[in-house]
Amino acid sequence: MELHRWRLDEERKLEEARLAQEAALSIAEKERAKCRAAIEQAEKAQKIAELEAQRRINMEMRARREAEEMRKALGGMQMEDVRYRKYTIEEIEAATDCFSESRKIGEGGYGPVFKCYLDHTPVAIKVLRPEAAQGRSQFRQEVEVLSCIRHPNMVLLLGACPEYGCLVYEYMANGSLEDRLLRRGNSPALTWQHRFRIAAEIATGLLFLHQTKPEPIVHRDLKPGNVLLDHNFVSKISDVGLARLVPAVAENVTQYHMTSTAGTFCYIDPEYQQTGMLGVKSDLYSLGIVLLQLITAKPPMGITHLIEGSIEKGNFAEVLDPSVLDWPVEEALYLAKIGIQCAEMRRKDRPDLGKVVLPELLRLREFADQKSPTTSIWYCGSSGPSPVHSQVSQVK
């Protein structure tokens, strides 16, 4: 009996020892796993740190290259065209009061915009954000494009400051077409006469870009926010930072394949968005949406279907901007149909800008000029809106 108890006791001790050993081995294995995980995590963190360090080095090198390219571009611009000026850091800081918030008049994806005076002239200074890598590319693009174009319906580039990444433009007292259509700042509604003229002016500026030699320029981001109005409500296309020179691939056919699309949602050519193929008729789609917004002051999304539906139902007059009380409905309907044709989904279905669209818009502008009395118009100066008595005349 004693022997049996002794054996049971020994077996129990052996089992306990075995279990203790297994527990110890399990703990050791877990510790080894933790150690391996810690080592792997450390190696991973080291690789991430190395990649981040290399990325910073690459970004710094790219920034230096881009800064050098900007300086070269601006240096060449200054040598080739005396109408442009290279401003110093000190001049920009003095004009903007060191980029004072009180001078800021806007903010975009590129960076802030300041209103100030240079050479006793009101100007708008667009400043590139330091972290805006895409903005540096757009800066060079605007310098490249605007250094070779000059047109009454394109915003005038007066100069630039490469050290700060600043572009200096003529100041447009009445802000953007978007501001005026939405009546920001309690501004008066644009008359239908102004709207008809603006439609023709935008198309005129766009055709000028498309007819540049040796290669057409496609804006790629035409929208009401990129159409600015001067103190006489003359409209000018701005923000050509996304513009592209497009090579001609065949007679009367101009297109170019882009690896990535650019522009603003609702204004981008659907065909360009789907295929990456860019052409001058890509801008025509954007123009169509802008024309429809001119007469309705409505958001761009679904605007084509809205107006087509109103025409089919016979209540087109109801979608016109109600802030204008004396719409010539027949002419407004004609303008709407031009806009709808321009905004066709397929590029081949859109009319030719120079041969079809612009002549009709010029006819509507002539109609507006004939109906324009001498009137008080408003502009937004530094102290707010103020009236100016003016005879609105046709822009040459």
Short mmCIF file of C-alpha atoms in Angstrom, two decimals:
data_model
loop_
_atom_site.label_atom_id
_atom_site.label_comp_id
_atom_site.label_asym_id
_atom_site.label_seq_id
_atom_site.Cartn_x
_atom_site.Cartn_y
_atom_site.Cartn_z
CA MET A 1 0.00 0.00 0.00
CA GLU A 2 2.78 2.39 0.92
CA LEU A 3 4.60 1.48 -2.26
CA HIS A 4 1.51 2.24 -4.33
CA ARG A 5 1.10 5.68 -2.73
CA TRP A 6 4.79 6.37 -3.29
CA ARG A 7 4.43 5.50 -6.99
CA LEU A 8 1.38 7.72 -7.36
CA ASP A 9 3.20 10.55 -5.63
CA GLU A 10 6.21 10.11 -7.93
CA GLU A 11 3.98 10.04 -11.03
CA ARG A 12 2.24 13.22 -9.85
CA LYS A 13 5.59 14.92 -9.33
CA LEU A 14 6.80 13.78 -12.72
CA GLU A 15 3.59 15.08 -14.37
CA GLU A 16 3.94 18.39 -12.57
CA ALA A 17 7.55 18.61 -13.68
CA ARG A 18 6.54 17.80 -17.26
CA LEU A 19 3.80 20.41 -17.21
CA ALA A 20 6.17 22.95 -15.68
CA GLN A 21 8.71 22.18 -18.40
CA GLU A 22 6.10 22.54 -21.13
CA ALA A 23 4.94 25.84 -19.61
CA ALA A 24 8.53 27.05 -19.46
CA LEU A 25 9.11 26.02 -23.07
CA SER A 26 5.87 27.74 -24.10
CA ILE A 27 6.89 30.92 -22.30
CA ALA A 28 10.33 30.75 -23.89
CA GLU A 29 8.78 30.26 -27.34
CA LYS A 30 6.46 33.22 -26.79
CA GLU A 31 9.40 35.33 -25.69
CA ARG A 32 11.36 34.27 -28.76
CA ALA A 33 8.35 35.15 -30.93
CA LYS A 34 8.09 38.53 -29.26
CA CYS A 35 11.79 39.04 -29.77
CA ARG A 36 11.51 38.09 -33.45
CA ALA A 37 8.51 40.42 -33.85
CA ALA A 38 10.40 43.22 -32.12
CA ILE A 39 13.40 42.67 -34.38
CA GLU A 40 11.17 42.59 -37.48
CA GLN A 41 9.37 45.74 -36.31
CA ALA A 42 12.68 47.46 -35.70
CA GLU A 43 13.94 46.43 -39.14
CA LYS A 44 10.68 47.62 -40.70
CA ALA A 45 10.89 50.94 -38.87
CA GLN A 46 14.49 51.30 -40.01
CA LYS A 47 13.50 50.66 -43.62
CA ILE A 48 10.66 53.19 -43.34
CA ALA A 49 13.05 55.73 -41.84
CA GLU A 50 15.54 55.09 -44.64
CA LEU A 51 12.82 55.44 -47.28
CA GLU A 52 11.53 58.63 -45.64
CA ALA A 53 15.04 60.04 -45.48
CA GLN A 54 15.57 59.18 -49.15
CA ARG A 55 12.18 60.70 -50.00
CA ARG A 56 13.14 63.93 -48.24
CA ILE A 57 16.46 63.97 -50.07
CA ASN A 58 14.66 63.42 -53.39
CA MET A 59 12.13 66.15 -52.60
CA GLU A 60 14.89 68.57 -51.65
CA MET A 61 16.79 67.76 -54.84
CA ARG A 62 13.62 68.13 -56.90
CA ALA A 63 12.78 71.41 -55.16
CA ARG A 64 16.27 72.72 -55.92
CA ARG A 65 15.96 71.64 -59.56
CA GLU A 66 12.52 73.23 -59.86
CA ALA A 67 13.69 76.44 -58.21
CA GLU A 68 16.59 76.56 -60.66
CA GLU A 69 14.24 75.89 -63.56
CA MET A 70 11.95 78.69 -62.34
CA ARG A 71 14.88 81.08 -62.17
CA LYS A 72 15.98 80.07 -65.66
CA ALA A 73 12.44 80.40 -67.00
CA LEU A 74 12.01 83.80 -65.45
CA GLY A 75 15.46 84.90 -66.54
CA GLY A 76 14.66 83.91 -70.10
CA MET A 77 11.26 85.55 -69.85
CA GLN A 78 12.83 88.79 -68.69
CA MET A 79 15.40 88.77 -71.50
CA GLU A 80 12.91 87.92 -74.22
CA ASP A 81 10.08 90.27 -73.29
CA VAL A 82 10.66 93.58 -71.54
CA ARG A 83 6.93 93.80 -70.71
CA TYR A 84 7.53 91.31 -67.88
CA ARG A 85 9.39 92.15 -64.74
CA LYS A 86 11.27 90.08 -62.19
CA TYR A 87 10.39 91.34 -58.71
CA THR A 88 12.68 90.96 -55.72
CA ILE A 89 11.78 89.39 -52.38
CA GLU A 90 12.02 92.82 -50.75
CA GLU A 91 9.56 94.34 -53.24
CA ILE A 92 7.03 91.54 -52.71
CA GLU A 93 7.30 91.70 -48.91
CA ALA A 94 6.96 95.48 -48.87
CA ALA A 95 3.94 95.43 -51.20
CA THR A 96 2.10 92.74 -49.22
CA ASP A 97 3.13 94.04 -45.77
CA CYS A 98 4.95 90.72 -45.30
CA PHE A 99 1.91 88.82 -46.59
CA SER A 100 -0.49 90.43 -44.17
CA GLU A 101 -3.91 88.80 -43.78
CA SER A 102 -5.47 92.22 -44.38
CA ARG A 103 -4.06 92.11 -47.92
CA LYS A 104 -5.37 88.64 -48.72
CA ILE A 105 -8.28 88.56 -51.17
CA GLY A 106 -8.48 84.86 -51.93
CA GLU A 107 -7.16 81.36 -51.44
CA GLY A 108 -6.81 78.55 -53.92
CA GLY A 109 -5.17 75.17 -54.35
CA TYR A 110 -2.04 76.95 -55.52
CA GLY A 111 -1.86 79.28 -52.51
CA PRO A 112 -3.09 82.65 -51.23
CA VAL A 113 -3.73 85.73 -53.40
CA PHE A 114 -2.97 89.24 -52.15
CA LYS A 115 -4.09 92.62 -53.45
CA CYS A 116 -1.45 95.33 -53.22
CA TYR A 117 0.38 97.99 -55.20
CA LEU A 118 3.57 97.65 -57.23
CA ASP A 119 4.92 100.55 -59.28
CA HIS A 120 1.88 102.56 -58.09
CA THR A 121 -0.40 100.06 -59.85
CA PRO A 122 -2.97 97.77 -58.19
CA VAL A 123 -1.93 94.15 -58.69
CA ALA A 124 -2.89 90.67 -57.53
CA ILE A 125 -0.01 88.53 -56.25
CA LYS A 126 -0.50 84.77 -56.29
CA VAL A 127 1.89 83.01 -53.90
CA LEU A 128 2.95 79.38 -54.18
CA ARG A 129 2.71 77.43 -50.93
CA PRO A 130 6.15 75.98 -50.02
CA GLU A 131 4.71 72.46 -49.67
CA ALA A 132 2.73 72.60 -52.93
CA ALA A 133 4.86 70.38 -55.17
CA GLN A 134 2.23 70.46 -57.95
CA GLY A 135 2.09 74.23 -57.55
CA ARG A 136 5.74 74.52 -58.54
CA SER A 137 4.95 72.76 -61.79
CA GLN A 138 1.94 75.03 -62.32
CA PHE A 139 4.11 78.07 -61.55
CA ARG A 140 6.52 77.14 -64.34
CA GLN A 141 3.61 76.36 -66.65
CA GLU A 142 1.97 79.75 -66.10
CA VAL A 143 5.27 81.52 -66.73
CA GLU A 144 5.83 79.45 -69.86
CA VAL A 145 2.34 80.00 -71.25
CA LEU A 146 1.81 83.62 -70.26
CA SER A 147 5.26 84.69 -71.40
CA CYS A 148 4.26 83.95 -74.98
CA ILE A 149 0.65 85.13 -75.07
CA ARG A 150 -1.02 88.50 -74.80
CA HIS A 151 -4.73 89.04 -75.41
CA PRO A 152 -7.48 91.37 -74.12
CA ASN A 153 -9.40 88.37 -72.76
CA MET A 154 -6.45 86.77 -70.95
CA VAL A 155 -5.38 88.03 -67.51
CA LEU A 156 -2.13 89.96 -67.93
CA LEU A 157 0.97 88.61 -66.17
CA LEU A 158 3.03 91.62 -65.08
CA GLY A 159 5.95 89.75 -63.58
CA ALA A 160 7.09 87.19 -61.04
CA CYS A 161 9.34 86.53 -58.06
CA PRO A 162 10.99 83.08 -58.36
CA GLU A 163 12.40 83.09 -54.82
CA TYR A 164 8.91 83.21 -53.32
CA GLY A 165 7.17 81.49 -56.22
CA CYS A 166 5.00 84.58 -56.79
CA LEU A 167 3.11 85.53 -59.94
CA VAL A 168 2.11 89.18 -60.28
CA TYR A 169 -1.06 89.85 -62.28
CA GLU A 170 -3.12 92.85 -63.18
CA TYR A 171 -5.78 93.38 -60.51
CA MET A 172 -9.31 92.47 -61.59
CA ALA A 173 -11.62 94.72 -59.57
CA ASN A 174 -14.82 92.72 -59.95
CA GLY A 175 -13.41 89.38 -58.89
CA SER A 176 -14.38 86.12 -60.53
CA LEU A 177 -17.42 85.27 -62.61
CA GLU A 178 -18.27 82.73 -59.92
CA ASP A 179 -18.32 85.51 -57.29
CA ARG A 180 -20.67 87.60 -59.41
CA LEU A 181 -23.03 84.76 -60.35
CA LEU A 182 -23.34 83.80 -56.68
CA ARG A 183 -23.55 87.51 -55.74
CA ARG A 184 -20.94 87.19 -53.03
CA GLY A 185 -20.48 90.30 -50.93
CA ASN A 186 -24.07 91.31 -51.74
CA SER A 187 -22.96 92.44 -55.19
CA PRO A 188 -25.66 93.38 -57.73
CA ALA A 189 -26.72 90.76 -60.25
CA LEU A 190 -24.99 90.77 -63.61
CA THR A 191 -27.33 92.08 -66.30
CA TRP A 192 -28.18 89.78 -69.16
CA GLN A 193 -26.26 92.17 -71.42
CA HIS A 194 -23.12 91.63 -69.34
CA ARG A 195 -23.65 87.87 -69.47
CA PHE A 196 -24.00 87.78 -73.26
CA ARG A 197 -20.81 89.84 -73.62
CA ILE A 198 -18.94 87.68 -71.13
CA ALA A 199 -19.92 84.55 -73.08
CA ALA A 200 -18.42 85.98 -76.27
CA GLU A 201 -15.29 87.21 -74.48
CA ILE A 202 -14.57 83.84 -72.87
CA ALA A 203 -14.94 82.11 -76.23
CA THR A 204 -12.69 84.73 -77.85
CA GLY A 205 -9.94 84.18 -75.28
CA LEU A 206 -10.30 80.41 -75.56
CA LEU A 207 -10.05 80.49 -79.36
CA PHE A 208 -6.90 82.60 -79.04
CA LEU A 209 -5.31 79.87 -76.88
CA HIS A 210 -6.38 77.18 -79.34
CA GLN A 211 -4.90 79.07 -82.29
CA THR A 212 -1.45 79.70 -80.80
CA LYS A 213 1.47 78.59 -82.95
CA PRO A 214 3.26 76.29 -83.42
CA GLU A 215 1.03 74.26 -81.08
CA PRO A 216 -2.43 74.97 -79.62
CA ILE A 217 -2.81 75.57 -75.89
CA VAL A 218 -5.58 73.69 -74.07
CA HIS A 219 -6.58 75.38 -70.81
CA ARG A 220 -7.94 72.21 -69.08
CA ASP A 221 -9.52 74.09 -66.13
CA LEU A 222 -12.00 76.58 -67.56
CA LYS A 223 -14.72 77.41 -65.00
CA PRO A 224 -16.41 80.53 -63.57
CA GLY A 225 -13.80 80.72 -60.80
CA ASN A 226 -11.07 81.06 -63.43
CA VAL A 227 -12.79 83.85 -65.36
CA LEU A 228 -12.05 87.26 -63.84
CA LEU A 229 -13.81 90.59 -64.42
CA ASP A 230 -12.15 93.99 -64.53
CA HIS A 231 -13.71 97.28 -63.40
CA ASN A 232 -15.67 97.49 -66.69
CA PHE A 233 -16.83 93.86 -66.41
CA VAL A 234 -14.58 92.80 -69.27
CA SER A 235 -13.90 89.10 -68.70
CA LYS A 236 -10.45 87.54 -68.83
CA ILE A 237 -9.37 83.92 -68.54
CA SER A 238 -6.94 83.19 -65.71
CA ASP A 239 -5.11 80.28 -64.06
CA VAL A 240 -3.39 78.64 -66.99
CA GLY A 241 -1.27 76.56 -64.59
CA LEU A 242 -2.91 73.36 -65.87
CA ALA A 243 -2.73 74.37 -69.54
CA ARG A 244 -0.94 72.11 -72.00
CA LEU A 245 0.67 72.65 -75.38
CA VAL A 246 -0.92 70.00 -77.59
CA PRO A 247 0.89 68.76 -80.72
CA ALA A 248 -1.06 68.46 -83.96
CA VAL A 249 -1.19 64.81 -85.04
CA ALA A 250 -3.03 65.35 -88.31
CA GLU A 251 -4.55 68.12 -90.34
CA ASN A 252 -7.34 69.78 -88.35
CA VAL A 253 -6.96 67.12 -85.63
CA THR A 254 -5.23 68.06 -82.41
CA GLN A 255 -5.07 65.68 -79.50
CA TYR A 256 -2.59 64.44 -76.93
CA HIS A 257 -2.56 61.51 -74.50
CA MET A 258 -2.13 62.49 -70.85
CA THR A 259 -1.12 59.93 -68.20
CA SER A 260 -3.39 61.65 -65.66
CA THR A 261 -6.33 63.98 -66.04
CA ALA A 262 -6.45 67.44 -64.52
CA GLY A 263 -9.16 70.00 -64.01
CA THR A 264 -12.24 70.53 -61.88
CA PHE A 265 -15.02 67.97 -61.44
CA CYS A 266 -18.17 68.73 -63.50
CA TYR A 267 -16.12 70.83 -65.95
CA ILE A 268 -13.77 68.09 -67.21
CA ASP A 269 -14.39 66.68 -70.69
CA PRO A 270 -15.85 63.18 -70.05
CA GLU A 271 -13.93 61.75 -73.02
CA TYR A 272 -10.66 63.18 -71.71
CA GLN A 273 -11.48 61.79 -68.27
CA GLN A 274 -12.10 58.30 -69.64
CA THR A 275 -9.34 58.02 -72.25
CA GLY A 276 -6.72 60.58 -71.25
CA MET A 277 -6.90 61.97 -74.79
CA LEU A 278 -6.72 65.76 -74.62
CA GLY A 279 -7.75 68.10 -77.44
CA VAL A 280 -8.99 71.63 -78.03
CA LYS A 281 -12.57 70.36 -77.86
CA SER A 282 -11.87 69.30 -74.27
CA ASP A 283 -12.10 73.00 -73.40
CA LEU A 284 -15.32 73.26 -75.39
CA TYR A 285 -17.09 70.97 -72.91
CA SER A 286 -16.03 73.26 -70.05
CA LEU A 287 -17.19 76.29 -72.03
CA GLY A 288 -20.62 74.70 -72.50
CA ILE A 289 -21.07 74.24 -68.75
CA VAL A 290 -19.95 77.83 -68.11
CA LEU A 291 -22.44 79.16 -70.70
CA LEU A 292 -25.28 77.28 -68.99
CA GLN A 293 -24.24 78.68 -65.61
CA LEU A 294 -24.12 82.20 -67.06
CA ILE A 295 -27.85 82.17 -67.74
CA THR A 296 -29.00 80.13 -64.72
CA ALA A 297 -26.44 80.85 -61.95
CA LYS A 298 -26.93 77.22 -60.92
CA PRO A 299 -24.28 74.68 -59.80
CA PRO A 300 -22.61 72.74 -62.63
CA MET A 301 -23.66 69.24 -61.57
CA GLY A 302 -26.58 68.05 -63.69
CA ILE A 303 -27.07 71.48 -65.26
CA THR A 304 -27.22 70.10 -68.82
CA HIS A 305 -30.02 67.65 -67.98
CA LEU A 306 -31.86 70.34 -66.02
CA ILE A 307 -31.94 72.76 -68.94
CA GLU A 308 -32.68 70.09 -71.55
CA GLY A 309 -35.61 68.96 -69.41
CA SER A 310 -36.94 72.50 -69.06
CA ILE A 311 -36.78 72.99 -72.84
CA GLU A 312 -38.66 69.73 -73.46
CA LYS A 313 -41.34 70.68 -70.91
CA GLY A 314 -41.69 74.21 -72.29
CA ASN A 315 -40.76 75.95 -69.03
CA PHE A 316 -37.25 77.09 -69.95
CA ALA A 317 -37.87 80.61 -68.60
CA GLU A 318 -38.24 79.15 -65.11
CA VAL A 319 -34.60 78.00 -64.95
CA LEU A 320 -33.16 81.40 -65.90
CA ASP A 321 -31.44 83.31 -63.10
CA PRO A 322 -34.36 85.03 -61.30
CA SER A 323 -32.14 87.92 -60.22
CA VAL A 324 -32.44 89.19 -63.80
CA LEU A 325 -35.99 90.39 -64.44
CA ASP A 326 -35.81 91.32 -68.13
CA TRP A 327 -34.36 88.25 -69.81
CA PRO A 328 -34.80 88.14 -73.61
CA VAL A 329 -36.02 84.54 -73.38
CA GLU A 330 -35.66 83.70 -77.06
CA GLU A 331 -32.01 84.78 -77.16
CA ALA A 332 -31.29 83.16 -73.79
CA LEU A 333 -32.75 79.91 -75.14
CA TYR A 334 -30.47 80.15 -78.15
CA LEU A 335 -27.48 80.64 -75.84
CA ALA A 336 -28.60 77.63 -73.80
CA LYS A 337 -28.73 75.47 -76.92
CA ILE A 338 -25.18 76.53 -77.81
CA GLY A 339 -24.07 75.55 -74.32
CA ILE A 340 -25.79 72.17 -74.57
CA GLN A 341 -24.11 71.47 -77.93
CA CYS A 342 -20.71 72.37 -76.48
CA ALA A 343 -21.31 70.06 -73.51
CA GLU A 344 -22.05 66.97 -75.61
CA MET A 345 -20.57 63.84 -74.04
CA ARG A 346 -18.77 62.79 -77.23
CA ARG A 347 -16.12 65.17 -78.51
CA LYS A 348 -17.03 64.58 -82.14
CA ASP A 349 -20.56 65.86 -81.47
CA ARG A 350 -19.36 69.25 -80.22
CA PRO A 351 -19.37 72.16 -82.69
CA ASP A 352 -16.25 73.96 -83.88
CA LEU A 353 -15.36 76.90 -81.63
CA GLY A 354 -14.09 79.24 -84.33
CA LYS A 355 -16.50 78.36 -87.14
CA VAL A 356 -19.74 77.79 -85.23
CA VAL A 357 -19.74 78.76 -81.56
CA LEU A 358 -17.92 82.09 -81.53
CA PRO A 359 -19.82 83.61 -84.51
CA GLU A 360 -23.13 82.88 -82.76
CA LEU A 361 -21.89 84.27 -79.45
CA LEU A 362 -20.67 87.41 -81.22
CA ARG A 363 -24.14 87.80 -82.74
CA LEU A 364 -25.67 87.58 -79.27
CA ARG A 365 -23.15 90.12 -77.98
CA GLU A 366 -24.10 92.50 -80.77
CA PHE A 367 -27.74 92.06 -79.77
CA ALA A 368 -26.81 92.87 -76.15
CA ASP A 369 -24.88 95.98 -77.22
CA GLN A 370 -27.91 97.26 -79.13
CA LYS A 371 -30.06 96.84 -76.01
CA SER A 372 -27.61 98.45 -73.57
CA PRO A 373 -28.51 101.91 -72.28
CA THR A 374 -26.12 104.18 -70.43
CA THR A 375 -26.28 102.88 -66.89
CA SER A 376 -24.56 102.79 -63.53
CA ILE A 377 -22.43 99.70 -63.09
CA TRP A 378 -20.73 98.52 -59.96
CA TYR A 379 -17.26 97.32 -59.22
CA CYS A 380 -15.68 95.95 -56.07
CA GLY A 381 -12.83 98.18 -54.99
CA SER A 382 -10.67 97.93 -51.90
CA SER A 383 -13.31 99.72 -49.85
CA GLY A 384 -16.18 97.60 -51.14
CA PRO A 385 -18.62 97.97 -54.02
CA SER A 386 -19.03 101.47 -55.44
CA PRO A 387 -20.99 102.74 -58.46
CA VAL A 388 -19.38 104.15 -61.58
CA HIS A 389 -21.46 105.84 -64.28
CA SER A 390 -20.32 104.33 -67.52
CA GLN A 391 -21.38 103.65 -71.08
CA VAL A 392 -20.87 99.93 -71.55
CA SER A 393 -19.36 99.52 -75.00
CA GLN A 394 -18.43 96.57 -77.14
CA VAL A 395 -14.98 95.18 -76.41
CA LYS A 396 -12.85 95.22 -79.49
#
